[in-house]
GROMACS .gro file of C-alpha atoms in nm:
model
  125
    1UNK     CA    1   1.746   0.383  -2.124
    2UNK     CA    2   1.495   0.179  -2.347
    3UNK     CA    3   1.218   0.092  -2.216
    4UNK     CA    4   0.835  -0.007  -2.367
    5UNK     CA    5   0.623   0.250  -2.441
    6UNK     CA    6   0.388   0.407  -2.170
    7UNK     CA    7   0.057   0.607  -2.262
    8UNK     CA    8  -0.032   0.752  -1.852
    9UNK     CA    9  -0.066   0.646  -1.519
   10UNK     CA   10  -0.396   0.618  -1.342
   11UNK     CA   11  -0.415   0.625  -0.989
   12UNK     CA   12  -0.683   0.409  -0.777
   13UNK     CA   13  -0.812   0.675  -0.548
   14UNK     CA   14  -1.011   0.555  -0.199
   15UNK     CA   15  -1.383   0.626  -0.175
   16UNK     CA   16  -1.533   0.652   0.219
   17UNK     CA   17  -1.861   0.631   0.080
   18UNK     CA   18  -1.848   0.535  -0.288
   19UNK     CA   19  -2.166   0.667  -0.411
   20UNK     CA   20  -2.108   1.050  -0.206
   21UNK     CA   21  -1.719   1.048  -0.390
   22UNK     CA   22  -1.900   0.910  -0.721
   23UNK     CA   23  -2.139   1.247  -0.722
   24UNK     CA   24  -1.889   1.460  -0.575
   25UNK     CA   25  -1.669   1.371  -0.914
   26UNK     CA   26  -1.958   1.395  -1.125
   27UNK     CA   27  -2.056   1.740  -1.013
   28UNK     CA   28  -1.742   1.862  -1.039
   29UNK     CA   29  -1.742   1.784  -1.387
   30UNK     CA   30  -1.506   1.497  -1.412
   31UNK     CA   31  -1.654   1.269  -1.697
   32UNK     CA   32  -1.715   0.884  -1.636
   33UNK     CA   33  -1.580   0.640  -1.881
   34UNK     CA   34  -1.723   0.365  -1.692
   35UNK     CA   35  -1.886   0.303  -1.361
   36UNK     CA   36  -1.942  -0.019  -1.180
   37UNK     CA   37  -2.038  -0.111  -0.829
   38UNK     CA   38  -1.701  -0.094  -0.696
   39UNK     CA   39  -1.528   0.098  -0.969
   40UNK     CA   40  -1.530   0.401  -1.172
   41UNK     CA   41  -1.312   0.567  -1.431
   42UNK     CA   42  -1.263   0.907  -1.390
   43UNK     CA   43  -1.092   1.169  -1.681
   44UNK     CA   44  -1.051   1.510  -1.718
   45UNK     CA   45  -0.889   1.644  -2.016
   46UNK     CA   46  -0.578   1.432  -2.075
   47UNK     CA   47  -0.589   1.272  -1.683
   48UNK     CA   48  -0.773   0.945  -1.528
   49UNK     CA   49  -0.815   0.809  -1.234
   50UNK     CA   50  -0.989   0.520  -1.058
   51UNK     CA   51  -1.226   0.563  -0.764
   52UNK     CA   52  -1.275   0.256  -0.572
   53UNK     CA   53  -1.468   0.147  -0.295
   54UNK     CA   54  -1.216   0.091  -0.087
   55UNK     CA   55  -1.101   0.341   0.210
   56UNK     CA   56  -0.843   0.339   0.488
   57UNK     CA   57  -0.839   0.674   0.664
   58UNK     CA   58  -0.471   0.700   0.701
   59UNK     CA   59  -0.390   0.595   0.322
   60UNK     CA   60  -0.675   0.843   0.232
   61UNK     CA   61  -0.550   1.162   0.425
   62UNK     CA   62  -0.246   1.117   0.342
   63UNK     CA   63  -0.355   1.091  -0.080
   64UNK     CA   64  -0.224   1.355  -0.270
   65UNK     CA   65  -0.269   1.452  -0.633
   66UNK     CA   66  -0.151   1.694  -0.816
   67UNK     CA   67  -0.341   1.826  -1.183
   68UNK     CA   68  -0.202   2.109  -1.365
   69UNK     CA   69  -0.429   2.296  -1.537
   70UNK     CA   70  -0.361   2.604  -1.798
   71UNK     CA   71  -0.619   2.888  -1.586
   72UNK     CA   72  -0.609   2.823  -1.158
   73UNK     CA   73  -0.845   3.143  -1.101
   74UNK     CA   74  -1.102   2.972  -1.368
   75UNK     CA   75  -1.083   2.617  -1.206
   76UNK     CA   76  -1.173   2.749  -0.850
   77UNK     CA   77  -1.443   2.966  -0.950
   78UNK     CA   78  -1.546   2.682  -1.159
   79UNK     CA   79  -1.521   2.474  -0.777
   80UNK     CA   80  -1.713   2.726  -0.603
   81UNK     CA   81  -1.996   2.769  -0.836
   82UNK     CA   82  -2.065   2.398  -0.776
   83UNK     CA   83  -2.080   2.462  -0.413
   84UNK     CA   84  -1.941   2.155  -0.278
   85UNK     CA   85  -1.840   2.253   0.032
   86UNK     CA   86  -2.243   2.277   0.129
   87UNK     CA   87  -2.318   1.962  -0.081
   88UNK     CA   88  -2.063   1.721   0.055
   89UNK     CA   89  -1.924   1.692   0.403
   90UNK     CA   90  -1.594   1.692   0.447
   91UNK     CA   91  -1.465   1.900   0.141
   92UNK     CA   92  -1.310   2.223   0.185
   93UNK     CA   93  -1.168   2.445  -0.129
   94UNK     CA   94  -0.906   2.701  -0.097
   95UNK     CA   95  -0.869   3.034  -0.291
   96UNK     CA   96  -0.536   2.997  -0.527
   97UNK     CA   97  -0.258   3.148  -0.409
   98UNK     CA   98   0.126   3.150  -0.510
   99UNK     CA   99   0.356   2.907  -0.336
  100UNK     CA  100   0.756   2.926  -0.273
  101UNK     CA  101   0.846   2.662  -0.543
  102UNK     CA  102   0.653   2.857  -0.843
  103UNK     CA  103   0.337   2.714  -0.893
  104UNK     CA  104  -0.026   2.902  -0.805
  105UNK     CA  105  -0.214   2.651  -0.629
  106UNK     CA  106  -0.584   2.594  -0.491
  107UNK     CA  107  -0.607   2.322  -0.302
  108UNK     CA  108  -0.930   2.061  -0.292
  109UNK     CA  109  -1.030   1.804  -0.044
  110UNK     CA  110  -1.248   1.593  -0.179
  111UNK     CA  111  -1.504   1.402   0.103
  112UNK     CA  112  -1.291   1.089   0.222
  113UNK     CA  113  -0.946   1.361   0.235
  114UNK     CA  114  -0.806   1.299  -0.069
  115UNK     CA  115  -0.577   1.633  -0.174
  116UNK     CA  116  -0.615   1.747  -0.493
  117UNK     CA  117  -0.356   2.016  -0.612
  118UNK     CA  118  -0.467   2.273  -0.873
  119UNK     CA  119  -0.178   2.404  -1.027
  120UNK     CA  120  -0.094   2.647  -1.265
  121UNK     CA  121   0.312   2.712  -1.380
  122UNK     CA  122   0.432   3.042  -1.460
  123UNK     CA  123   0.483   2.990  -1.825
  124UNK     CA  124   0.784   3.256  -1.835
  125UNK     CA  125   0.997   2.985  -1.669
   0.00000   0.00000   0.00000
């Protein structure tokens, strides 16, 4: 198939309360590439995103993503030293652990529900 070229996609991602998700992101270490009222542009390493201030509860707990990253173990301790489970409500982090289809995962909830999936691949397969 030919088709134009594509550099990556960038989610828009809801925000209950924009400016809690805005310092939750920031804290977490995500850098901003721009911020606006309503907007802000999100990257870590090669990935972006969009926060918005926008939110519908049902859209937003049902929001997955899914970021692999090279070192799972480093990426939650990384998450728990920024203790965001005591700075924002709502969050909840969770330990990695191996799941059925190959990947090690730690899961993050960010506070409007949004899933985040930490995952490391066995590189041996």
């Amino acid at each position: 198939m030919n088709y134009p070229a594509a550099d990556f996609a960038k989610p828009f991602i809801p925000a209950k309360d924009f400016k809690i998700s805005l310092e939750f992101y920031k804290t977490i270490g995500f850098e901003v590439m721009f911020e606006s009222s309503d907007t802000a542009n999100f990257q870590v390493g090669k990935s972006r995103f969009l926060l918005q201030n926008f939110y519908a509860k049902e859209w937003a707990e049902n929001f997955m993503i899914q970021l692999e990253v090279h070192d799972v173990q480093a990426w939650w301790q990384h998450l728990s030293n920024c203790e965001i489970e005591t700075k924002f409500g709502g969050t909840k982090l969770e330990a990695p652990q191996k799941q059925p289809w190959g990947a090690t995962v730690s899961f993050l909830h960010d506070p409007s529900g949004v899933l985040w999936h930490l995952c490391q691949f066995d590189a041996s397969k």
